[in-house]
């Protein structure tokens, strides 16, 4: 018999095809009420979620046979990993395969924001050019860049920035060996000395609100913020205040605190570029992510080592 799998989030058709071919698939919401899954709960051995899912212990408690949580995405901060591990439930994600696309998006946001590409497009479309020149924008090449979190994505982003001759420094929990970039242990000090501050840090309680009013004040009225990490890393209310009052010059954001809901105050600002958590949303990467989720599921049910297990 095919193993029973519960899907609690939207996933691409690539993955749906794998799941429907090899498993008995059930669907539910991540906030399923206690007792609502009683008819299928005893059979569910794996749960498929995405990077925005919130998988609480209350859901896990409804699934006594659960053995695996397979996350379609690199981020799994919404999963109660401690509760899962206490039950012996493995957790997997899809790292590496999306690194390049996310780093590409970070550089695209930086360039779009600095060179005012969205505004320039609107300027031309509104036939403003015949009335006078477009306002000047900002240089990117040879400017100072600070990276918050020099992990897989942060490192890939730094490589792209280096091609522009940018002066790169970074901060994080530890110094990275073998990298040519300068380490700055103080986030506020890093923000104060750079032109662009790029957030590539993971989510979770350890980074929640890390980019706060103090950091934004240090970044200053000429500073630009890029976030391709997690929305929770930035204090969104403080960011809105900073943008409204000119504390910083602008922001390019692919992630938000309460996705898919973006505050009206943020959407109304002219000095921001907003994208819908789409950094990894290319056909090639979503195919690779789907394949990796399936490979983890197949490995688990075949008794093989998981391809990309995570730890708390």
Coordinates of C-alpha atoms in Angstrom, one line a residue:
X1 CA 0.0 0.0 0.0
X2 CA 1.1 3.6 -0.7
X3 CA 2.2 5.5 2.4
X4 CA -0.3 8.1 3.6
X5 CA 0.9 11.7 3.3
X6 CA -0.8 14.9 4.6
X7 CA -0.2 18.1 2.6
X8 CA -0.9 21.3 4.5
X9 CA 0.4 23.9 2.0
X10 CA 0.3 24.7 -1.6
X11 CA 3.2 23.2 -3.6
X12 CA 4.1 23.3 -7.3
X13 CA 2.5 20.9 -9.7
X14 CA 5.9 19.2 -10.1
X15 CA 5.7 18.0 -6.5
X16 CA 2.0 17.3 -6.6
X17 CA 2.6 14.9 -9.5
X18 CA 5.3 13.0 -7.5
X19 CA 3.1 12.9 -4.4
X20 CA 0.0 11.6 -6.2
X21 CA 1.9 9.0 -8.1
X22 CA 3.7 7.5 -5.1
X23 CA 1.6 8.2 -2.1
X24 CA -1.9 8.4 -0.8
X25 CA -2.3 12.1 -0.5
X26 CA -4.6 14.0 1.9
X27 CA -4.9 17.7 2.3
X28 CA -5.7 19.9 5.3
X29 CA -4.9 23.3 6.6
X30 CA -2.0 23.8 9.0
X31 CA -4.5 25.1 11.6
X32 CA -6.7 22.0 11.5
X33 CA -9.0 21.9 14.5
X34 CA -8.4 19.1 17.1
X35 CA -10.4 16.1 16.0
X36 CA -10.9 17.3 12.4
X37 CA -8.3 14.8 11.2
X38 CA -9.5 11.9 13.2
X39 CA -10.6 9.8 10.2
X40 CA -7.1 9.9 8.6
X41 CA -4.8 10.7 11.4
X42 CA -3.9 7.1 12.4
X43 CA -2.6 6.5 8.8
X44 CA -0.6 9.7 8.2
X45 CA 3.2 9.0 8.2
X46 CA 4.5 12.1 6.5
X47 CA 3.5 15.8 6.4
X48 CA 4.4 18.1 3.5
X49 CA 4.6 21.8 4.2
X50 CA 6.3 24.8 2.7
X51 CA 8.7 27.5 4.0
X52 CA 5.8 29.8 5.2
X53 CA 4.0 27.0 7.1
X54 CA 3.5 27.1 10.8
X55 CA 3.6 23.6 12.1
X56 CA 2.7 23.6 15.8
X57 CA 2.8 20.9 18.4
X58 CA -1.0 20.9 18.4
X59 CA -1.0 19.7 14.8
X60 CA 1.7 17.1 15.5
X61 CA -0.3 15.8 18.5
X62 CA -3.2 14.9 16.1
X63 CA -0.9 12.6 14.1
X64 CA 0.2 9.7 16.2
X65 CA 1.9 7.8 13.3
X66 CA 3.8 10.8 11.9
X67 CA 7.4 10.0 11.1
X68 CA 8.6 12.9 8.8
X69 CA 7.9 16.5 8.1
X70 CA 9.1 17.5 4.6
X71 CA 9.4 21.3 4.1
X72 CA 9.3 22.7 0.6
X73 CA 11.7 25.6 1.2
X74 CA 15.0 26.4 2.9
X75 CA 13.3 28.1 5.9
X76 CA 11.7 25.9 8.6
X77 CA 11.5 28.4 11.5
X78 CA 7.7 27.9 11.4
X79 CA 8.1 24.2 12.4
X80 CA 8.2 23.3 16.0
X81 CA 11.4 21.2 15.5
X82 CA 11.8 20.6 19.2
X83 CA 8.4 19.1 19.5
X84 CA 9.0 17.0 16.4
X85 CA 12.3 15.7 17.6
X86 CA 10.9 14.9 21.0
X87 CA 8.5 12.5 19.1
X88 CA 11.3 11.1 16.9
X89 CA 9.8 12.9 13.9
X90 CA 12.4 13.8 11.3
X91 CA 12.4 17.2 9.6
X92 CA 13.8 17.9 6.1
X93 CA 14.1 21.1 4.0
X94 CA 15.4 22.1 0.5
X95 CA 18.7 24.0 0.9
X96 CA 21.3 24.7 -1.7
X97 CA 19.1 24.3 -4.8
X98 CA 17.6 27.8 -4.3
X99 CA 20.7 29.6 -3.2
X100 CA 21.7 31.1 -6.6
X101 CA 18.2 32.4 -7.4
X102 CA 17.7 34.0 -4.0
X103 CA 21.1 35.7 -4.3
X104 CA 20.3 36.8 -7.8
X105 CA 17.1 38.4 -6.5
X106 CA 19.0 40.2 -3.8
X107 CA 21.3 41.8 -6.3
X108 CA 18.3 42.6 -8.5
X109 CA 16.6 44.4 -5.6
X110 CA 19.7 46.3 -4.8
X111 CA 20.2 47.4 -8.4
X112 CA 16.5 48.2 -8.8
X113 CA 16.4 50.3 -5.7
X114 CA 19.7 52.1 -6.1
X115 CA 19.1 52.9 -9.8
X116 CA 15.4 53.7 -9.3
X117 CA 14.4 51.4 -12.1
X118 CA 10.7 51.1 -11.0
X119 CA 10.4 54.9 -10.7
X120 CA 12.2 55.3 -14.1
X121 CA 9.8 52.9 -15.8
X122 CA 6.8 54.8 -14.4
X123 CA 8.4 58.1 -15.5
X124 CA 8.7 57.0 -19.1
X125 CA 5.3 55.4 -19.2
X126 CA 3.7 58.6 -17.8
X127 CA 5.3 60.6 -20.6
X128 CA 7.2 62.7 -18.1
X129 CA 10.6 62.5 -20.0
X130 CA 9.7 65.2 -22.6
X131 CA 9.0 67.6 -19.6
X132 CA 12.5 67.2 -18.2
X133 CA 15.2 64.7 -17.1
X134 CA 14.7 61.9 -14.6
X135 CA 16.3 62.5 -11.2
X136 CA 19.7 61.1 -10.6
X137 CA 20.1 57.7 -8.9
X138 CA 22.7 55.9 -6.8
X139 CA 25.9 54.1 -7.9
X140 CA 26.3 50.5 -6.9
X141 CA 29.8 49.7 -8.1
X142 CA 32.6 50.2 -5.6
X143 CA 30.0 51.2 -2.8
X144 CA 30.1 49.7 0.7
X145 CA 27.9 46.6 1.4
X146 CA 27.1 45.0 4.7
X147 CA 25.7 41.5 4.8
X148 CA 23.8 40.2 7.8
X149 CA 24.3 36.4 7.8
X150 CA 27.1 35.0 5.7
X151 CA 25.6 31.5 5.2
X152 CA 24.9 29.9 1.8
X153 CA 22.7 32.7 0.5
X154 CA 24.8 35.5 2.1
X155 CA 28.0 34.1 0.6
X156 CA 26.4 33.8 -2.9
X157 CA 25.1 37.3 -2.6
X158 CA 28.6 38.5 -1.6
X159 CA 30.1 36.8 -4.7
X160 CA 27.7 38.8 -6.9
X161 CA 28.4 42.0 -5.1
X162 CA 32.2 41.5 -5.4
X163 CA 31.8 41.4 -9.2
X164 CA 30.6 45.0 -8.9
X165 CA 33.7 45.9 -7.0
X166 CA 31.8 46.5 -3.8
X167 CA 33.6 46.9 -0.5
X168 CA 32.0 44.0 1.5
X169 CA 31.8 43.4 5.3
X170 CA 29.5 41.1 7.2
X171 CA 28.2 40.2 10.6
X172 CA 26.9 37.0 12.1
X173 CA 27.2 34.7 15.1
X174 CA 30.7 33.6 14.1
X175 CA 33.6 34.6 12.0
X176 CA 33.7 32.6 8.7
X177 CA 37.1 31.2 7.9
X178 CA 38.5 31.4 4.4
X179 CA 36.4 34.4 3.2
X180 CA 37.9 37.7 1.9
X181 CA 35.4 39.9 3.6
X182 CA 35.8 41.8 6.8
X183 CA 34.0 40.6 9.9
X184 CA 32.2 43.3 12.0
X185 CA 30.9 41.8 15.3
X186 CA 28.5 44.8 15.9
X187 CA 25.4 44.9 13.7
X188 CA 24.9 48.6 14.5
X189 CA 28.5 49.4 13.7
X190 CA 28.2 47.5 10.4
X191 CA 25.1 49.5 9.5
X192 CA 26.8 52.8 10.3
X193 CA 29.7 52.2 7.9
X194 CA 27.9 50.9 4.8
X195 CA 25.8 52.3 2.0
X196 CA 23.7 49.1 1.6
X197 CA 22.7 46.6 4.3
X198 CA 21.6 43.2 3.0
X199 CA 19.7 40.8 5.3
X200 CA 20.4 37.2 4.5
X201 CA 19.9 35.8 8.0
X202 CA 17.6 32.8 8.8
X203 CA 14.4 33.3 10.8
X204 CA 13.4 32.2 14.2
X205 CA 13.5 33.6 17.7
X206 CA 17.3 34.2 17.7
X207 CA 17.0 36.7 14.9
X208 CA 13.5 38.2 15.4
X209 CA 13.5 42.0 15.2
X210 CA 17.3 42.0 14.7
X211 CA 17.0 44.9 12.4
X212 CA 15.5 47.4 14.8
X213 CA 15.2 51.2 15.1
X214 CA 18.7 51.4 16.4
X215 CA 20.2 49.6 13.4
X216 CA 18.1 51.6 11.0
X217 CA 19.2 54.8 12.6
X218 CA 22.8 53.7 12.3
X219 CA 22.2 52.9 8.6
X220 CA 21.3 56.5 8.1
X221 CA 19.5 58.8 5.7
X222 CA 21.6 57.7 2.7
X223 CA 21.4 54.0 3.5
X224 CA 19.4 51.3 1.7
X225 CA 18.1 48.1 3.2
X226 CA 17.7 44.8 1.3
X227 CA 15.9 41.8 2.8
X228 CA 16.0 38.4 1.2
X229 CA 16.2 36.5 4.5
X230 CA 13.1 36.4 6.6
X231 CA 10.5 39.0 7.3
X232 CA 10.7 38.4 11.0
X233 CA 14.3 39.5 11.1
X234 CA 13.3 43.1 10.5
X235 CA 11.1 45.1 12.9
X236 CA 8.5 46.0 10.3
X237 CA 6.9 48.9 12.3
X238 CA 10.4 50.4 12.9
X239 CA 11.2 50.1 9.2
X240 CA 8.0 51.8 8.1
X241 CA 8.8 54.7 10.6
X242 CA 12.3 54.9 9.3
X243 CA 11.2 55.0 5.6
X244 CA 8.4 57.6 6.3
X245 CA 10.7 59.9 8.2
X246 CA 13.8 59.6 6.0
X247 CA 15.8 57.8 8.7
X248 CA 17.0 55.6 5.8
X249 CA 16.7 56.3 2.1
X250 CA 14.8 53.2 1.0
X251 CA 14.3 49.4 1.1
X252 CA 14.1 46.5 -1.3
X253 CA 12.0 43.7 0.3
X254 CA 11.2 40.2 -0.8
X255 CA 10.0 39.0 2.6
X256 CA 7.6 40.4 5.2
X257 CA 6.5 39.8 8.8
X258 CA 3.0 38.5 8.1
X259 CA 3.0 37.1 4.6
X260 CA 1.1 37.4 2.4
X261 CA -0.2 40.5 4.1
X262 CA 1.9 43.6 3.5
X263 CA 1.0 46.7 5.6
X264 CA -0.8 49.4 3.6
X265 CA 1.7 52.0 5.0
X266 CA 4.6 50.0 3.4
X267 CA 2.8 49.6 0.1
X268 CA 2.1 53.3 0.0
X269 CA 5.8 54.4 0.3
X270 CA 7.5 55.5 -2.9
X271 CA 11.0 54.6 -1.7
X272 CA 10.5 50.8 -1.5
X273 CA 10.6 48.0 -4.0
X274 CA 8.4 45.1 -3.0
X275 CA 8.3 41.5 -4.4
X276 CA 6.0 38.7 -3.1
X277 CA 8.6 36.3 -1.6
X278 CA 9.5 35.3 -5.1
X279 CA 13.3 35.1 -4.9
X280 CA 13.3 31.3 -5.5
X281 CA 10.3 31.3 -7.8
X282 CA 11.9 30.3 -11.0
X283 CA 10.8 27.2 -12.9
X284 CA 14.2 25.6 -12.7
X285 CA 14.5 26.1 -8.9
X286 CA 10.9 25.1 -8.1
X287 CA 11.5 21.9 -10.0
X288 CA 14.7 21.2 -8.1
X289 CA 13.0 21.9 -4.8
X290 CA 10.1 19.6 -5.7
X291 CA 12.5 16.8 -6.6
X292 CA 14.4 17.2 -3.3
X293 CA 11.2 17.0 -1.3
X294 CA 10.3 13.8 -3.1
X295 CA 13.8 12.4 -2.7
X296 CA 13.6 12.9 1.1
X297 CA 10.2 11.2 1.2
X298 CA 11.3 8.3 -0.9
X299 CA 14.5 7.9 1.1
X300 CA 12.6 7.8 4.3
X301 CA 10.0 5.2 3.2
X302 CA 12.8 3.1 1.6
X303 CA 14.8 3.1 4.9
X304 CA 17.6 5.2 3.4
X305 CA 19.4 8.1 4.9
X306 CA 17.6 11.4 4.4
X307 CA 19.0 13.7 1.8
X308 CA 18.7 17.0 3.7
X309 CA 17.8 16.5 7.4
X310 CA 17.7 19.5 9.6
X311 CA 18.5 19.9 13.3
X312 CA 17.1 22.2 15.9

